[in-house]
Coordinates of C-alpha atoms in Angstrom, one line a residue:
M24 CA -25.7 -21.1 -19.1
S25 CA -28.2 -23.1 -17.2
D26 CA -29.6 -25.2 -14.4
R27 CA -31.6 -27.6 -16.5
R28 CA -35.0 -29.1 -16.0
S29 CA -36.0 -31.7 -13.5
E30 CA -38.0 -34.9 -13.2
E31 CA -40.8 -34.1 -10.8
S32 CA -40.1 -33.3 -7.2
S33 CA -42.6 -33.6 -4.5
G34 CA -40.4 -32.2 -1.7
D35 CA -41.3 -35.2 0.5
E36 CA -38.4 -37.4 1.4
P37 CA -39.0 -40.9 2.5
S38 CA -37.2 -42.1 5.6
S39 CA -37.4 -45.1 7.7
S40 CA -40.3 -43.5 9.6
I41 CA -42.3 -42.1 6.7
S42 CA -46.0 -42.6 6.9
D43 CA -48.3 -44.2 4.4
E44 CA -50.2 -40.9 4.2
V45 CA -47.1 -39.1 2.9
W46 CA -46.5 -41.8 0.2
E47 CA -50.2 -41.7 -0.8
Q48 CA -50.0 -37.9 -1.1
F49 CA -46.9 -38.3 -3.3
L50 CA -48.6 -40.8 -5.5
R51 CA -51.7 -38.6 -5.8
D52 CA -49.5 -35.6 -6.8
S53 CA -47.6 -37.8 -9.3
E54 CA -50.9 -39.1 -10.8
R55 CA -52.2 -35.6 -11.2
D56 CA -49.1 -34.4 -13.0
I57 CA -49.1 -37.4 -15.3
R58 CA -52.8 -37.0 -16.2
K59 CA -52.1 -33.4 -17.2
S60 CA -49.5 -34.5 -19.8
A61 CA -50.9 -37.8 -20.8
P62 CA -52.5 -38.2 -24.2
K63 CA -56.3 -38.3 -24.3
E64 CA -56.4 -41.7 -26.0
P65 CA -54.5 -44.7 -24.7
S66 CA -51.6 -45.9 -26.8
A67 CA -51.9 -49.1 -28.9
R68 CA -49.5 -50.7 -26.4
A69 CA -51.8 -49.8 -23.5
R70 CA -54.9 -51.1 -25.2
E71 CA -53.1 -54.3 -26.0
V72 CA -52.0 -54.7 -22.4
T73 CA -55.5 -53.9 -21.2
E74 CA -57.1 -56.5 -23.4
R75 CA -54.6 -59.1 -22.4
L76 CA -55.1 -58.5 -18.7
K77 CA -58.9 -58.8 -19.2
G78 CA -58.3 -62.4 -20.1
Q79 CA -56.1 -63.3 -17.2
Q80 CA -58.0 -64.8 -14.4
G81 CA -56.6 -65.5 -10.9
E82 CA -53.6 -63.2 -11.3
P83 CA -52.5 -61.2 -8.3
E84 CA -53.3 -57.5 -8.6
G85 CA -50.1 -56.1 -10.1
W86 CA -48.8 -52.7 -10.8
R87 CA -50.1 -53.0 -14.3
T88 CA -53.6 -53.5 -13.0
G89 CA -53.6 -51.8 -9.6
P90 CA -55.4 -48.5 -9.4
A91 CA -52.4 -46.2 -9.0
W92 CA -50.4 -47.7 -11.9
Q93 CA -53.5 -47.8 -14.0
E94 CA -53.9 -44.1 -13.7
Q95 CA -50.2 -43.4 -14.2
N96 CA -50.0 -45.8 -17.2
G97 CA -46.9 -47.2 -15.5
R98 CA -44.8 -44.1 -16.2
A99 CA -42.4 -42.6 -13.8
A100 CA -43.0 -38.9 -13.1
R101 CA -40.2 -36.8 -14.5
R102 CA -39.3 -33.2 -15.1
R103 CA -36.1 -31.2 -15.9
R104 CA -35.2 -27.6 -15.2
A105 CA -32.4 -25.4 -16.5
W106 CA -30.5 -22.7 -14.9
A107 CA -28.1 -20.4 -16.8
V108 CA -24.8 -19.4 -15.4
I109 CA -24.5 -15.7 -14.9
G110 CA -23.1 -15.3 -11.4
V111 CA -19.4 -15.2 -10.4
P112 CA -17.9 -15.6 -7.0
L113 CA -17.1 -11.9 -6.4
A114 CA -20.2 -9.9 -5.2
I115 CA -18.8 -6.7 -6.8
A116 CA -19.1 -8.3 -10.2
V117 CA -22.5 -9.9 -9.9
A118 CA -24.5 -7.0 -11.3
V119 CA -22.3 -6.6 -14.3
V120 CA -22.1 -10.3 -15.1
A121 CA -25.9 -10.7 -14.7
M122 CA -26.4 -8.2 -17.5
R123 CA -23.4 -9.1 -19.8
P124 CA -21.6 -12.3 -18.8
S125 CA -19.6 -12.1 -22.0
L126 CA -17.8 -9.1 -20.6
I127 CA -15.9 -11.3 -18.2
P128 CA -12.7 -12.6 -19.8
G129 CA -11.2 -16.0 -19.0
D130 CA -9.5 -16.2 -15.6
P131 CA -10.6 -12.6 -14.8
F132 CA -9.2 -12.5 -11.3
G133 CA -5.8 -14.0 -12.0
S134 CA -4.5 -17.6 -12.0
S135 CA -4.7 -19.4 -8.6
A136 CA -2.8 -22.2 -7.3
G137 CA -5.9 -23.3 -5.5
T138 CA -6.3 -24.9 -2.0
D139 CA -7.8 -28.2 -3.0
T140 CA -5.4 -30.3 -0.9
A141 CA -5.6 -28.3 2.3
T142 CA -9.3 -28.9 3.2
T143 CA -11.0 -31.4 5.6
P144 CA -13.6 -33.6 3.9
L145 CA -17.2 -33.1 5.2
S146 CA -18.8 -35.9 7.1
D147 CA -21.5 -37.8 5.3
E148 CA -24.9 -36.1 4.9
T149 CA -27.4 -37.8 7.1
T150 CA -30.3 -35.3 7.3
T151 CA -31.9 -32.8 5.0
P152 CA -29.8 -29.6 5.0
T153 CA -31.6 -26.5 6.2
A154 CA -29.5 -23.9 4.3
P155 CA -27.1 -23.7 1.4
P156 CA -23.4 -24.2 2.0
S157 CA -21.5 -21.3 3.4
A158 CA -19.8 -18.9 1.1
V159 CA -16.4 -20.0 -0.1
A160 CA -13.5 -17.7 -0.7
P161 CA -13.4 -16.7 -4.3
D162 CA -10.9 -18.7 -6.3
T163 CA -10.4 -19.5 -10.0
P164 CA -10.6 -23.2 -10.9
T165 CA -7.6 -24.5 -12.8
L166 CA -6.6 -27.8 -14.3
A167 CA -4.6 -28.6 -11.3
H168 CA -7.3 -27.5 -8.9
P169 CA -10.7 -27.8 -10.7
F170 CA -12.8 -27.4 -7.5
A171 CA -11.1 -24.2 -6.2
G172 CA -13.6 -21.7 -5.0
S173 CA -16.4 -24.3 -4.9
P174 CA -18.3 -25.7 -1.8
A175 CA -17.8 -29.1 -3.5
L176 CA -14.1 -28.9 -2.6
R177 CA -14.8 -30.7 0.6
W178 CA -17.3 -33.2 -0.8
A179 CA -16.5 -36.9 -1.4
D180 CA -14.9 -38.1 -4.6
G181 CA -17.1 -40.1 -7.0
A182 CA -18.8 -43.3 -5.9
A183 CA -17.3 -42.9 -2.4
G184 CA -19.9 -40.2 -1.9
I185 CA -22.9 -42.6 -2.4
V186 CA -22.9 -44.2 1.0
L187 CA -25.7 -46.7 1.7
P188 CA -27.5 -46.8 5.1
K189 CA -27.4 -50.1 7.0
A190 CA -30.1 -52.3 5.7
T191 CA -32.8 -53.5 8.1
A192 CA -36.1 -55.3 7.7
V193 CA -39.0 -53.1 6.9
G194 CA -42.2 -54.7 8.2
A195 CA -42.6 -58.0 6.3
V196 CA -39.8 -57.0 3.9
P197 CA -36.6 -58.9 4.9
K198 CA -33.2 -57.3 5.3
D199 CA -31.8 -59.0 2.2
R200 CA -34.4 -57.4 0.0
V201 CA -33.8 -54.0 1.5
E202 CA -30.1 -54.4 0.8
L203 CA -30.9 -55.5 -2.8
A204 CA -33.0 -52.4 -3.3
L205 CA -30.3 -50.1 -1.9
Q206 CA -27.6 -51.7 -4.0
Q207 CA -29.6 -51.6 -7.2
T208 CA -30.4 -47.9 -6.7
R209 CA -26.7 -47.2 -6.0
K210 CA -25.8 -49.0 -9.2
L211 CA -28.3 -46.9 -11.1
L212 CA -26.8 -43.7 -9.7
V213 CA -23.2 -44.6 -10.2
D214 CA -23.6 -45.7 -13.8
A215 CA -25.9 -42.8 -14.8
N216 CA -23.8 -40.1 -13.2
L217 CA -20.2 -41.2 -12.7
N218 CA -19.3 -43.8 -15.4
P219 CA -16.8 -42.0 -17.7
D220 CA -18.2 -43.7 -20.8
V221 CA -21.7 -42.6 -20.0
L222 CA -20.5 -39.1 -19.3
A223 CA -19.0 -39.0 -22.7
G224 CA -22.3 -40.0 -24.3
G225 CA -22.1 -43.8 -24.1
R226 CA -25.0 -46.1 -23.4
P227 CA -25.8 -46.5 -19.6
A228 CA -26.2 -50.3 -19.8
A229 CA -25.6 -51.0 -16.1
A230 CA -28.2 -48.3 -15.1
L231 CA -30.8 -49.7 -17.5
S232 CA -30.2 -53.2 -16.4
V233 CA -31.6 -52.6 -12.9
L234 CA -34.9 -51.2 -14.2
D235 CA -37.9 -53.5 -14.6
P236 CA -38.7 -54.1 -18.3
K237 CA -42.3 -54.9 -17.3
Q238 CA -42.9 -51.3 -16.1
P239 CA -44.9 -49.8 -19.0
D240 CA -43.1 -47.2 -21.1
V241 CA -40.1 -46.4 -18.8
L242 CA -37.4 -48.4 -20.7
D243 CA -39.0 -47.6 -24.0
N244 CA -38.9 -43.9 -23.3
L245 CA -35.3 -44.0 -22.0
N246 CA -34.1 -45.9 -25.0
T247 CA -35.9 -43.5 -27.3
S248 CA -34.2 -40.6 -25.5
L249 CA -30.8 -42.1 -26.0
R250 CA -31.4 -43.0 -29.6
S251 CA -33.2 -39.8 -30.7
P252 CA -32.9 -37.0 -28.0
S253 CA -35.6 -34.3 -28.1
K254 CA -37.3 -31.9 -25.7
T255 CA -39.8 -34.6 -24.7
H256 CA -37.4 -37.5 -24.8
D257 CA -34.3 -36.2 -23.1
P258 CA -31.7 -38.6 -21.7
L259 CA -30.6 -35.8 -19.3
F260 CA -33.8 -36.6 -17.4
L261 CA -31.9 -39.5 -15.8
F262 CA -28.3 -39.5 -17.2
S263 CA -25.5 -37.0 -17.1
R264 CA -23.9 -36.7 -20.5
F265 CA -21.5 -34.2 -22.2
D266 CA -20.7 -33.9 -25.9
P267 CA -17.0 -35.0 -26.2
K268 CA -16.7 -32.7 -29.2
D269 CA -17.7 -29.8 -26.9
V270 CA -16.0 -30.4 -23.6
K271 CA -13.8 -32.9 -21.8
P272 CA -13.4 -33.6 -18.0
A273 CA -10.9 -31.5 -16.1
G274 CA -9.3 -34.4 -14.3
K275 CA -10.8 -37.7 -13.2
T276 CA -12.8 -36.5 -10.2
V277 CA -16.5 -35.8 -9.9
K278 CA -17.5 -34.4 -6.5
V279 CA -20.6 -36.0 -4.9
R280 CA -22.8 -35.2 -1.9
G281 CA -26.2 -36.5 -0.9
R282 CA -28.0 -39.4 0.9
I283 CA -30.2 -42.4 0.5
T284 CA -33.1 -43.4 2.7
F285 CA -35.5 -46.3 2.6
A286 CA -39.0 -47.0 3.9
K287 CA -42.0 -49.2 3.5
G288 CA -43.1 -49.2 -0.1
K289 CA -46.6 -48.6 -1.5
Y290 CA -46.4 -51.9 -3.4
Q291 CA -45.6 -54.2 -0.5
G292 CA -41.9 -53.8 -1.0
V293 CA -39.2 -51.4 0.0
A294 CA -39.1 -47.8 -1.3
V295 CA -35.7 -46.0 -1.8
H296 CA -35.3 -42.3 -1.9
A297 CA -32.0 -40.9 -3.3
D298 CA -31.0 -37.2 -3.4
Y299 CA -27.5 -36.4 -4.8
T300 CA -25.6 -33.5 -6.3
F301 CA -22.8 -34.1 -8.7
V302 CA -20.2 -31.5 -9.7
Y303 CA -18.5 -31.9 -13.0
P304 CA -15.4 -29.7 -13.9
V305 CA -14.7 -29.5 -17.6
V306 CA -12.5 -27.7 -20.2
R307 CA -13.2 -27.1 -23.8
A308 CA -12.5 -30.1 -26.0
G309 CA -9.9 -28.2 -28.0
A310 CA -8.2 -26.7 -25.0
S311 CA -4.9 -28.6 -25.4
A312 CA -4.6 -27.5 -29.1
D313 CA -5.3 -23.8 -28.5
G314 CA -3.5 -23.5 -25.2
S315 CA -6.7 -22.6 -23.2
T316 CA -6.8 -23.8 -19.7
E317 CA -10.1 -22.3 -18.6
V318 CA -12.1 -24.5 -16.3
T319 CA -15.8 -24.3 -15.6
R320 CA -18.2 -26.6 -13.6
T321 CA -21.7 -28.0 -14.2
I322 CA -23.7 -29.0 -11.1
V323 CA -26.4 -31.6 -11.4
R324 CA -28.8 -32.6 -8.7
R325 CA -30.9 -35.7 -8.9
V326 CA -33.8 -36.8 -6.8
I327 CA -34.9 -40.4 -7.5
D328 CA -37.6 -42.6 -6.0
T329 CA -37.5 -46.3 -6.7
E330 CA -39.3 -49.4 -5.2
L331 CA -38.6 -53.1 -5.2
P332 CA -42.2 -54.4 -5.1
D333 CA -43.2 -57.8 -3.8
P334 CA -43.0 -60.2 -6.8
A335 CA -45.4 -62.6 -5.1
R336 CA -48.1 -60.0 -5.2
Y337 CA -47.3 -57.8 -8.2
Q338 CA -46.5 -58.4 -11.8
V339 CA -42.9 -57.4 -11.7
T340 CA -39.5 -58.8 -12.5
A341 CA -37.9 -60.1 -9.4
G342 CA -34.9 -58.0 -8.3
R343 CA -35.6 -55.2 -10.8
L344 CA -36.5 -51.7 -9.7
T345 CA -39.7 -49.8 -10.4
L346 CA -38.8 -46.2 -11.1
L347 CA -41.4 -44.0 -9.5
R348 CA -39.9 -40.5 -10.0
Y349 CA -36.8 -38.9 -11.3
D350 CA -36.1 -35.2 -10.9
E351 CA -33.1 -33.4 -12.4
D352 CA -31.8 -29.9 -11.8
A353 CA -28.6 -28.8 -13.6
G354 CA -26.7 -25.6 -13.0
N355 CA -24.5 -24.1 -15.8
S356 CA -25.8 -25.7 -19.0
A357 CA -27.1 -23.7 -22.0
C358 CA -30.9 -23.2 -22.2
G359 CA -33.0 -24.5 -25.1
I360 CA -30.6 -27.1 -26.5
N361 CA -32.3 -30.6 -26.7
D362 CA -29.5 -32.7 -28.2
G363 CA -29.2 -35.0 -25.1
Y364 CA -26.0 -33.3 -23.7
L365 CA -25.3 -30.8 -21.0
H366 CA -23.6 -27.7 -22.4
P367 CA -21.4 -26.0 -19.8
Q368 CA -20.8 -22.3 -20.3
F369 CA -17.4 -20.7 -19.7
P370 CA -16.9 -17.2 -18.1
S371 CA -15.1 -16.0 -21.2
Q372 CA -17.7 -17.1 -23.7
A373 CA -20.9 -15.4 -24.8
P374 CA -24.0 -17.3 -23.7
T375 CA -25.2 -20.0 -26.1
G376 CA -28.5 -21.8 -26.5
S377 CA -31.8 -20.8 -28.1
A378 CA -33.6 -19.7 -24.8
A379 CA -32.6 -16.8 -22.7
P380 CA -32.8 -17.3 -18.9
T381 CA -36.1 -16.0 -17.6
G382 CA -36.4 -17.8 -14.2
P383 CA -35.0 -16.8 -10.8
S384 CA -31.4 -17.0 -9.7
V385 CA -30.6 -20.0 -7.5
D386 CA -27.6 -21.5 -5.7
P387 CA -27.0 -24.9 -7.4
Y388 CA -25.2 -26.1 -4.3
D389 CA -28.2 -25.5 -2.1
R390 CA -29.4 -28.9 -1.2
S391 CA -32.1 -27.5 1.2
R392 CA -34.4 -26.4 -1.6
D393 CA -36.9 -28.4 -3.5
I394 CA -36.4 -29.1 -7.1
G395 CA -38.9 -30.0 -9.9
K396 CA -41.5 -27.2 -9.3
E397 CA -40.2 -24.6 -11.7
E398 CA -39.9 -25.1 -15.4
A399 CA -38.3 -21.8 -16.6
C400 CA -34.6 -21.6 -17.3
G401 CA -33.1 -19.4 -14.7
T402 CA -29.6 -18.3 -13.6
V403 CA -27.2 -19.6 -11.0
S404 CA -25.4 -17.5 -8.4
R405 CA -22.2 -19.5 -8.4
T406 CA -20.6 -22.5 -10.0

């Protein structure tokens, strides 16, 4: 089981007081990573755009022609990371499960009525956490209580967990444009991670609709990943998807925790930074037929940077987001499967996937750690 790859994470989180130097360092880091993976020769599309731009006189310097975008070729930096599930809540069983997770039968510690309804919701996250959530009393998730034994039990339900900060003007960027950037980013997050149709493998039309079609390669790459998933074109880079033939939701609730901040953008607009974790409880697709009620959870964290540039100064589509970075880190999904779906692993099932976990063990609920820096598939300490 795994905590999947991510889409590049710098560790720097924009806020309303972020400096230009921090953003410039982020862009330099992004450009360096892109250059490492970029092809040596420009694509036919890039050559065509370059030739066309040479003939345009008097146009404002846009993100197609500006130095930073020229080096990045307009692409958003992205990376995924996988983490295999090996850990279980009881410390006494960790060593055994780490070596042979298949030895643990379904519901190994007895059925539990759960305590989902007797908890106080956490207040909204307003700052970067400094430590992982406290340990939770071991409990077995059930269909009635799918978040039993999880720190997410006290998290917000679904879209209610994506709370926008109050929009204010940022320099010359008026309040209404800041509000638009925040709302468009929220729309992207909700459709990509919470829409039931998208979770079942459907097309994330609303999420795609907020992205600028003029940003080179981004929409093309995302559409390719949805049409023909592969290791290099993986829709999981930006969208949470499960194969309905494999698993189905255990209830209608997805737990959500995170925050959104905004700051002055590099391209004379407003930059939005979103960092959210989504917890998906699932059962096997054939559970009702064979009588199985075993529930497991996949935990997906996403860190996304967008910007709404100034359309008067840059060659962009007014009201559409430029996607600068998208990191993804998924806990409890099989390693080495590149079919465009998350593949949760159940305690009673032997590990699946073509790649054995080789990376470190991490806590997928730990929102204080950076993501996007490690590529190996590792293990998670809890689900």
